[in-house]
CSV table of C-alpha atoms and ligand atoms in Angstrom, one decimal:
chain,number,residue,atom,x,y,z
A,10,UNK,CA,-34.1,-21.2,22.3
A,11,UNK,CA,-36.6,-22.3,25.0
A,12,UNK,CA,-38.8,-19.7,26.5
A,13,UNK,CA,-37.2,-19.9,30.0
A,14,UNK,CA,-33.8,-19.4,28.4
A,15,UNK,CA,-34.9,-16.2,26.8
A,16,UNK,CA,-36.0,-15.0,30.3
A,17,UNK,CA,-32.7,-15.6,32.0
A,18,UNK,CA,-31.3,-12.5,33.7
A,19,UNK,CA,-28.0,-12.7,31.9
A,20,UNK,CA,-25.0,-10.8,33.2
A,21,UNK,CA,-21.2,-10.8,32.8
A,22,UNK,CA,-20.2,-11.7,36.4
A,23,UNK,CA,-17.5,-10.1,38.5
A,24,UNK,CA,-14.3,-12.2,38.7
A,25,UNK,CA,-12.9,-12.3,42.2
A,26,UNK,CA,-9.2,-12.7,42.9
A,27,UNK,CA,-7.9,-16.2,43.0
A,28,UNK,CA,-8.1,-18.0,46.4
A,29,UNK,CA,-5.5,-20.7,45.9
A,30,UNK,CA,-6.0,-23.8,48.1
A,31,UNK,CA,-2.2,-24.3,48.3
A,32,UNK,CA,-1.2,-22.4,51.5
A,33,UNK,CA,2.5,-22.2,50.4
A,34,UNK,CA,1.9,-19.2,48.1
A,35,UNK,CA,2.6,-15.6,49.0
A,36,UNK,CA,-0.8,-14.2,48.6
A,37,UNK,CA,-0.7,-10.5,47.7
A,38,UNK,CA,-3.7,-10.6,45.3
A,39,UNK,CA,-6.9,-9.8,47.2
A,40,UNK,CA,-5.8,-7.0,49.7
A,41,UNK,CA,-6.4,-9.2,52.7
A,42,UNK,CA,-4.7,-8.3,56.0
A,43,UNK,CA,-1.5,-10.3,56.7
A,44,UNK,CA,-1.9,-10.1,60.5
A,45,UNK,CA,-4.4,-12.2,62.6
A,46,UNK,CA,-7.6,-10.7,64.1
A,47,UNK,CA,-7.4,-9.2,67.6
A,48,UNK,CA,-6.6,-11.6,70.5
A,49,UNK,CA,-10.1,-10.8,71.9
A,50,UNK,CA,-11.6,-12.1,68.6
A,51,UNK,CA,-9.6,-15.3,68.8
A,52,UNK,CA,-10.8,-15.8,72.4
A,53,UNK,CA,-14.4,-15.1,71.5
A,54,UNK,CA,-14.1,-17.6,68.7
A,55,UNK,CA,-12.7,-20.3,71.1
A,56,UNK,CA,-15.5,-19.6,73.7
A,57,UNK,CA,-18.3,-19.5,71.2
A,58,UNK,CA,-21.4,-21.5,72.3
A,59,UNK,CA,-22.0,-23.7,69.3
A,60,UNK,CA,-25.3,-24.9,70.7
A,61,UNK,CA,-26.7,-21.6,69.6
A,62,UNK,CA,-26.0,-22.5,66.0
A,63,UNK,CA,-29.4,-24.3,66.1
A,64,UNK,CA,-31.1,-20.9,66.3
A,65,UNK,CA,-31.4,-18.2,63.7
A,66,UNK,CA,-29.2,-15.2,64.3
A,67,UNK,CA,-30.5,-11.8,65.4
A,68,UNK,CA,-31.8,-10.5,62.1
A,69,UNK,CA,-30.9,-6.9,63.2
A,70,UNK,CA,-27.4,-7.9,64.4
A,71,UNK,CA,-28.0,-5.5,67.2
A,72,UNK,CA,-24.9,-6.1,69.4
A,73,UNK,CA,-22.7,-5.6,66.3
A,74,UNK,CA,-24.5,-2.4,65.3
A,75,UNK,CA,-24.3,-1.0,68.8
A,76,UNK,CA,-20.5,-1.7,68.9
A,77,UNK,CA,-20.1,-0.1,65.4
A,78,UNK,CA,-22.1,2.9,66.5
A,79,UNK,CA,-19.9,3.4,69.5
A,80,UNK,CA,-16.8,3.0,67.4
A,81,UNK,CA,-17.9,5.7,64.9
A,82,UNK,CA,-19.7,8.0,67.3
A,83,UNK,CA,-23.1,7.7,65.5
A,84,UNK,CA,-26.5,6.3,66.4
A,85,UNK,CA,-27.2,2.6,66.0
A,86,UNK,CA,-30.1,3.7,63.7
A,87,UNK,CA,-27.5,5.1,61.3
A,88,UNK,CA,-25.9,1.7,60.6
A,89,UNK,CA,-26.9,-1.0,58.1
A,90,UNK,CA,-24.8,-4.2,58.2
A,91,UNK,CA,-24.3,-6.8,55.5
A,92,UNK,CA,-22.4,-9.8,54.3
A,93,UNK,CA,-19.2,-7.9,53.4
A,94,UNK,CA,-19.4,-4.5,51.8
A,95,UNK,CA,-20.2,-6.2,48.6
A,96,UNK,CA,-23.6,-7.2,50.0
A,97,UNK,CA,-24.1,-3.6,51.4
A,98,UNK,CA,-23.2,-2.0,48.1
A,99,UNK,CA,-25.5,-4.4,46.2
A,100,UNK,CA,-28.4,-3.5,48.5
A,101,UNK,CA,-27.6,0.2,48.0
A,102,UNK,CA,-27.7,-0.2,44.2
A,103,UNK,CA,-31.0,-2.1,44.5
A,104,UNK,CA,-32.6,0.3,46.9
A,105,UNK,CA,-31.6,3.7,45.6
A,106,UNK,CA,-30.7,3.5,41.9
A,107,UNK,CA,-34.1,3.4,40.2
A,108,UNK,CA,-33.8,6.4,38.0
A,109,UNK,CA,-33.8,6.8,34.2
A,110,UNK,CA,-30.7,9.0,34.6
A,111,UNK,CA,-27.4,7.1,34.6
A,112,UNK,CA,-25.5,6.5,37.8
A,113,UNK,CA,-21.9,7.8,37.7
A,114,UNK,CA,-18.7,6.2,38.7
A,115,UNK,CA,-15.1,6.4,37.3
A,116,UNK,CA,-14.0,4.3,34.4
A,117,UNK,CA,-11.3,2.8,36.5
A,118,UNK,CA,-12.6,1.8,39.8
A,119,UNK,CA,-13.9,-1.2,41.7
A,120,UNK,CA,-15.1,-3.4,38.9
A,121,UNK,CA,-18.1,-4.7,40.8
A,122,UNK,CA,-20.0,-1.4,40.4
A,123,UNK,CA,-20.7,-2.0,36.7
A,124,UNK,CA,-21.7,-5.6,37.4
A,125,UNK,CA,-24.3,-4.6,40.0
A,126,UNK,CA,-25.6,-1.9,37.6
A,127,UNK,CA,-25.9,-4.6,34.9
A,128,UNK,CA,-27.6,-7.2,37.0
A,129,UNK,CA,-30.2,-4.7,38.3
A,130,UNK,CA,-30.6,-3.1,34.9
A,131,UNK,CA,-29.4,0.4,36.1
A,132,UNK,CA,-28.1,2.7,33.4
A,133,UNK,CA,-24.6,4.1,34.1
A,134,UNK,CA,-21.8,6.3,32.8
A,135,UNK,CA,-18.2,6.1,33.6
A,136,UNK,CA,-16.3,9.4,33.4
A,137,UNK,CA,-12.6,8.9,32.7
A,138,UNK,CA,-10.0,9.4,35.3
A,139,UNK,CA,-7.4,12.0,34.2
A,140,UNK,CA,-3.9,11.2,33.0
A,141,UNK,CA,-2.7,10.9,36.6
A,142,UNK,CA,-5.5,8.5,37.5
A,143,UNK,CA,-7.3,11.3,39.4
A,144,UNK,CA,-11.1,11.6,39.6
A,145,UNK,CA,-12.2,14.9,38.1
A,146,UNK,CA,-15.0,16.3,40.4
A,147,UNK,CA,-16.6,18.3,37.6
A,148,UNK,CA,-17.5,15.1,35.7
A,149,UNK,CA,-20.0,14.5,38.5
A,150,UNK,CA,-21.7,17.9,38.4
A,151,UNK,CA,-24.3,16.8,35.8
A,152,UNK,CA,-27.7,15.2,36.2
A,153,UNK,CA,-27.5,11.6,37.4
A,154,UNK,CA,-29.3,8.8,39.1
A,155,UNK,CA,-26.6,8.5,41.8
A,156,UNK,CA,-22.8,8.7,42.3
A,157,UNK,CA,-20.4,6.0,43.6
A,158,UNK,CA,-16.9,6.9,44.5
A,159,UNK,CA,-14.3,4.5,46.1
A,160,UNK,CA,-12.0,6.5,48.3
A,161,UNK,CA,-9.2,5.5,48.3
A,162,UNK,CA,-10.0,4.4,44.8
A,163,UNK,CA,-9.3,0.8,43.7
A,164,UNK,CA,-7.2,-0.4,42.0
A,165,UNK,CA,-5.4,2.9,41.7
A,166,UNK,CA,-4.9,3.3,45.5
A,167,UNK,CA,-5.3,7.1,45.3
A,168,UNK,CA,-6.9,8.9,48.2
A,169,UNK,CA,-8.7,12.2,48.2
A,170,UNK,CA,-9.4,14.4,51.2
A,171,UNK,CA,-13.1,14.9,52.4
A,172,UNK,CA,-13.0,18.4,50.8
A,173,UNK,CA,-13.0,16.7,47.4
A,174,UNK,CA,-16.0,14.5,48.5
A,175,UNK,CA,-17.8,17.7,49.8
A,176,UNK,CA,-17.4,19.3,46.3
A,177,UNK,CA,-19.1,16.3,44.7
A,178,UNK,CA,-21.9,16.4,47.4
A,179,UNK,CA,-22.4,20.1,46.9
A,180,UNK,CA,-23.1,19.5,43.3
A,181,UNK,CA,-25.4,16.5,44.0
A,182,UNK,CA,-27.9,17.6,46.6
A,183,UNK,CA,-30.7,15.6,44.8
A,184,UNK,CA,-28.7,12.3,44.4
A,185,UNK,CA,-27.5,9.6,46.6
A,186,UNK,CA,-23.7,9.8,46.9
A,187,UNK,CA,-22.0,6.6,48.0
A,188,UNK,CA,-18.4,6.7,49.3
A,189,UNK,CA,-16.9,3.3,49.4
A,190,UNK,CA,-14.2,3.5,52.1
A,191,UNK,CA,-13.0,-0.1,52.1
A,192,UNK,CA,-9.4,1.2,52.4
A,193,UNK,CA,-9.9,4.4,54.4
A,194,UNK,CA,-8.0,3.2,57.5
A,195,UNK,CA,-4.8,3.1,55.5
A,196,UNK,CA,-5.4,6.6,54.2
A,197,UNK,CA,-6.6,9.5,56.3
A,198,UNK,CA,-9.7,11.5,57.1
A,199,UNK,CA,-13.0,9.8,56.4
A,200,UNK,CA,-16.1,11.3,54.7
A,201,UNK,CA,-17.9,10.4,57.9
A,202,UNK,CA,-17.2,14.0,59.0
A,203,UNK,CA,-19.6,15.1,56.3
A,204,UNK,CA,-22.5,13.0,57.5
A,205,UNK,CA,-24.2,15.7,59.5
A,206,UNK,CA,-24.2,18.1,56.5
A,207,UNK,CA,-25.5,15.8,53.8
A,208,UNK,CA,-28.6,13.5,54.3
A,209,UNK,CA,-27.8,12.0,50.8
A,210,UNK,CA,-24.4,10.6,51.8
A,211,UNK,CA,-23.7,6.9,52.4
A,212,UNK,CA,-20.3,5.8,53.7
A,213,UNK,CA,-19.6,2.1,53.2
A,214,UNK,CA,-17.0,0.3,55.3
A,215,UNK,CA,-15.7,-3.3,55.6
A,216,UNK,CA,-14.0,-5.5,58.1
A,217,UNK,CA,-12.2,-7.4,55.3
A,218,UNK,CA,-9.1,-5.2,55.1
A,219,UNK,CA,-8.0,-3.2,58.2
A,220,UNK,CA,-10.0,-5.5,60.6
A,221,UNK,CA,-8.4,-8.7,59.2
A,222,UNK,CA,-11.7,-10.6,58.8
A,223,UNK,CA,-12.3,-11.1,55.1
A,224,UNK,CA,-13.3,-14.7,55.9
A,225,UNK,CA,-16.2,-13.6,58.1
A,226,UNK,CA,-17.8,-11.3,55.5
A,227,UNK,CA,-18.8,-8.2,57.5
A,228,UNK,CA,-19.5,-4.8,55.9
A,229,UNK,CA,-21.8,-1.9,56.8
A,230,UNK,CA,-23.2,1.4,55.6
A,231,UNK,CA,-23.3,4.6,57.8
A,232,UNK,CA,-25.8,7.2,56.8
A,233,UNK,CA,-28.8,9.2,58.0
A,234,UNK,CA,-31.7,7.3,59.5
A,235,UNK,CA,-34.0,7.7,56.5
A,236,UNK,CA,-31.4,6.0,54.3
A,237,UNK,CA,-30.9,3.2,56.7
A,238,UNK,CA,-34.6,2.6,57.0
A,239,UNK,CA,-34.9,2.4,53.2
A,240,UNK,CA,-32.1,-0.1,53.1
A,241,UNK,CA,-33.6,-2.2,55.9
A,242,UNK,CA,-37.0,-2.3,54.1
A,243,UNK,CA,-35.4,-3.8,51.0
A,244,UNK,CA,-33.1,-6.1,53.0
A,245,UNK,CA,-36.1,-7.6,54.9
A,246,UNK,CA,-37.8,-8.0,51.5
A,247,UNK,CA,-34.9,-10.2,50.2
A,248,UNK,CA,-33.3,-12.0,53.1
A,249,UNK,CA,-33.8,-11.2,56.8
A,250,UNK,CA,-30.9,-13.1,58.2
A,251,UNK,CA,-27.9,-11.8,56.4
A,252,UNK,CA,-25.2,-11.9,59.1
A,253,UNK,CA,-24.6,-15.2,60.7
A,254,UNK,CA,-24.1,-15.7,64.4
A,255,UNK,CA,-20.3,-16.1,64.4
A,256,UNK,CA,-20.0,-13.0,62.3
A,257,UNK,CA,-22.1,-11.0,64.7
A,258,UNK,CA,-20.2,-12.2,67.8
A,259,UNK,CA,-16.7,-12.0,66.4
A,260,UNK,CA,-17.4,-8.7,64.5
A,261,UNK,CA,-18.6,-7.2,67.8
A,262,UNK,CA,-15.3,-8.3,69.5
A,263,UNK,CA,-13.4,-6.7,66.6
A,264,UNK,CA,-15.3,-3.4,66.8
A,265,UNK,CA,-14.6,-3.2,70.5
A,266,UNK,CA,-10.8,-3.6,70.2
A,267,UNK,CA,-9.8,-0.7,68.1
A,268,UNK,CA,-6.3,-0.3,69.6
A,269,UNK,CA,-5.0,-3.6,68.2
A,270,UNK,CA,-6.3,-2.7,64.7
A,271,UNK,CA,-4.7,0.7,64.8
A,272,UNK,CA,-1.4,-0.9,65.6
A,273,UNK,CA,-1.5,-3.4,62.8
A,274,UNK,CA,-2.7,-0.7,60.4
A,275,UNK,CA,0.3,1.5,61.3
A,276,UNK,CA,2.5,-1.5,60.6
A,277,UNK,CA,1.0,-2.1,57.2
A,278,UNK,CA,1.4,1.6,56.3
A,279,UNK,CA,5.1,1.4,57.3
A,280,UNK,CA,5.5,-1.7,55.1
A,281,UNK,CA,3.7,0.0,52.3
A,282,UNK,CA,6.1,2.9,52.4
A,283,UNK,CA,9.1,0.6,52.4
A,284,UNK,CA,7.5,-1.3,49.5
A,285,UNK,CA,7.2,1.8,47.4
A,286,UNK,CA,10.8,2.7,48.0
A,287,UNK,CA,12.1,-0.8,47.2
A,288,UNK,CA,9.9,-1.1,44.1
A,289,UNK,CA,11.3,2.1,42.8
A,290,UNK,CA,14.8,0.8,43.2
A,291,UNK,CA,13.7,-2.2,41.2
A,292,UNK,CA,12.5,-0.2,38.2
A,293,UNK,CA,8.8,0.2,39.2
A,294,UNK,CA,6.7,3.3,39.5
A,295,UNK,CA,3.9,3.3,42.1
A,296,UNK,CA,0.9,5.6,42.2
A,297,UNK,CA,0.7,7.4,45.5
A,298,UNK,CA,-1.0,4.9,47.8
A,299,UNK,CA,-3.5,5.4,50.6
A,300,UNK,CA,-4.5,1.8,50.7
A,301,UNK,CA,-3.1,-1.6,51.9
A,302,UNK,CA,-1.9,-2.2,48.3
A,303,UNK,CA,0.3,-0.5,45.7
A,304,UNK,CA,-0.5,-0.1,42.0
A,305,UNK,CA,2.9,-0.5,40.3
A,306,UNK,CA,4.2,-0.4,36.8
A,307,UNK,CA,7.6,-1.6,35.6
A,308,UNK,CA,9.3,1.0,33.4
A,309,UNK,CA,10.1,-1.5,30.7
A,310,UNK,CA,8.5,-4.9,31.3
A,311,UNK,CA,4.9,-5.8,30.5
A,312,UNK,CA,2.7,-6.2,33.5
A,313,UNK,CA,1.2,-9.4,32.3
A,314,UNK,CA,4.6,-11.0,31.9
A,315,UNK,CA,5.7,-10.2,35.4
A,316,UNK,CA,2.3,-11.3,36.8
A,317,UNK,CA,2.7,-14.7,35.1
A,318,UNK,CA,6.3,-15.2,36.2
A,319,UNK,CA,5.4,-14.2,39.8
A,320,UNK,CA,2.6,-16.7,39.8
A,321,UNK,CA,4.8,-19.5,38.6
A,322,UNK,CA,7.2,-18.6,41.5
A,323,UNK,CA,4.2,-18.9,44.0
A,324,UNK,CA,3.8,-15.1,44.5
A,325,UNK,CA,0.2,-14.1,43.6
A,326,UNK,CA,-0.5,-10.4,42.8
A,327,UNK,CA,-3.4,-9.0,40.7
A,328,UNK,CA,-3.3,-8.0,37.1
A,329,UNK,CA,-6.2,-6.4,35.2
A,330,UNK,CA,-6.5,-6.9,31.5
A,331,UNK,CA,-8.1,-3.5,30.9
A,332,UNK,CA,-7.2,-0.4,28.8
A,333,UNK,CA,-4.8,2.0,30.5
A,334,UNK,CA,-4.0,-0.3,33.4
A,335,UNK,CA,-2.8,-3.5,31.8
A,336,UNK,CA,0.8,-2.7,32.5
A,337,UNK,CA,0.1,-2.3,36.2
A,338,UNK,CA,0.2,-4.8,39.0
A,339,UNK,CA,-1.9,-4.4,42.1
A,340,UNK,CA,0.3,-5.7,44.9
A,341,UNK,CA,-1.3,-6.2,48.4
A,342,UNK,CA,1.0,-5.2,51.3
A,343,UNK,CA,1.9,-8.3,53.2
A,344,UNK,CA,4.3,-8.9,56.1
A,345,UNK,CA,7.8,-7.5,55.8
A,346,UNK,CA,9.0,-11.1,55.2
A,347,UNK,CA,6.5,-11.6,52.4
A,348,UNK,CA,7.5,-8.3,50.7
A,349,UNK,CA,11.2,-9.2,51.0
A,350,UNK,CA,10.5,-12.4,49.1
A,351,UNK,CA,8.7,-10.4,46.4
A,352,UNK,CA,11.6,-7.9,46.1
A,353,UNK,CA,14.1,-10.8,45.9
A,354,UNK,CA,12.2,-12.3,43.0
A,355,UNK,CA,11.8,-8.9,41.2
A,356,UNK,CA,15.6,-8.2,41.3
A,357,UNK,CA,15.9,-10.2,38.1
A,358,UNK,CA,14.0,-7.4,36.2
A,359,UNK,CA,16.0,-4.5,37.7
B,22,LIG,N1,-15.0,-2.0,47.8
B,22,LIG,C1,-13.8,-2.1,47.3
B,22,LIG,C2,-13.2,-0.8,46.7
B,22,LIG,C3,-13.0,-3.2,47.3
B,22,LIG,O1,-11.8,-3.3,46.8
B,22,LIG,C4,-13.6,-4.4,47.9
B,22,LIG,C5,-12.8,-5.7,48.0
B,22,LIG,N2,-12.8,-6.5,46.9
B,22,LIG,C6,-14.9,-4.3,48.4
B,22,LIG,C7,-15.6,-3.1,48.3
B,22,LIG,C8,-15.6,-5.5,48.9
B,22,LIG,O2,-15.1,-6.0,50.1
B,22,LIG,P1,-15.9,-6.9,51.1
B,22,LIG,O3,-17.1,-7.4,50.4
B,22,LIG,O4,-14.9,-8.0,51.5
B,22,LIG,O5,-16.3,-6.0,52.2
């Protein structure tokens, strides 16, 4: 082996859900929003001054940060934006997880966490979810180099109230506790209400799900000012211009038009509830969902078989070939028409 080969920073990469180029498929595999962005976003896009593409974007994304601060009732100095929440989470891992003690996150959760830990050489432990796929708070009472909790969790879809997060925070005064709220708008109360009580809490959000903007790549962290400063110091040491100009402008329009997004979120929640009922009639069990997807298992058929047959029929869902969850399908909530097509296909297994 050549010397440079020995020095390669090897890592087993994260595998994103498939993005088929064939637009005919019913795409229920990456938890995207089935509805378009707000009309104001569409207008801002049509009116965008493309001459400004010559220039670098505002490295601080100030107009977006100000709109996000107004949306969440926090100061602009409490927001750190990034290229999707993946970028924000990656920066958090790089900035804060530098301890010899392992960071902690559940064994079944967003599978990118272990990949970032691997690529940055961060030790980690993964306490097991219980038999009902619930996180056991006591597993996070021990010494650690940081804690990461997705709430609602993915791919289980299970949501826990802020009291549960508070319990973890109370036992982790000396650690950074990250709450990844990618799906919170489909669930309930946010851990944001705990921000004033805990200067070690970081809440991470995304515009990819409830804001219908996965294609623009906008995510952000909300935390105390010291945490945001530390993140910015690392960000400006890696890449100053993370968000591009269209993302800043269109993201700002999205942040300012909350009513539209609340309406489509309610619609998705209603379709989710109908999906759970229909799937149970078709022989599936779903975990209680607080997300824009359901995690469903057929009572007799193997998950992988259904996954493959659905794919052949042009209906894409997600299947994880991992212990304890390989009989489950993660099904994003689409429009009612898309879900009806799914139910029609699944009737053959009922
Ligand atoms: N966190 C969780 C729990 C997710 O499921 C996802 C979506 N794959 C992300 C973060 C990343 O989303 P994005 O980078 O699009 O903001």
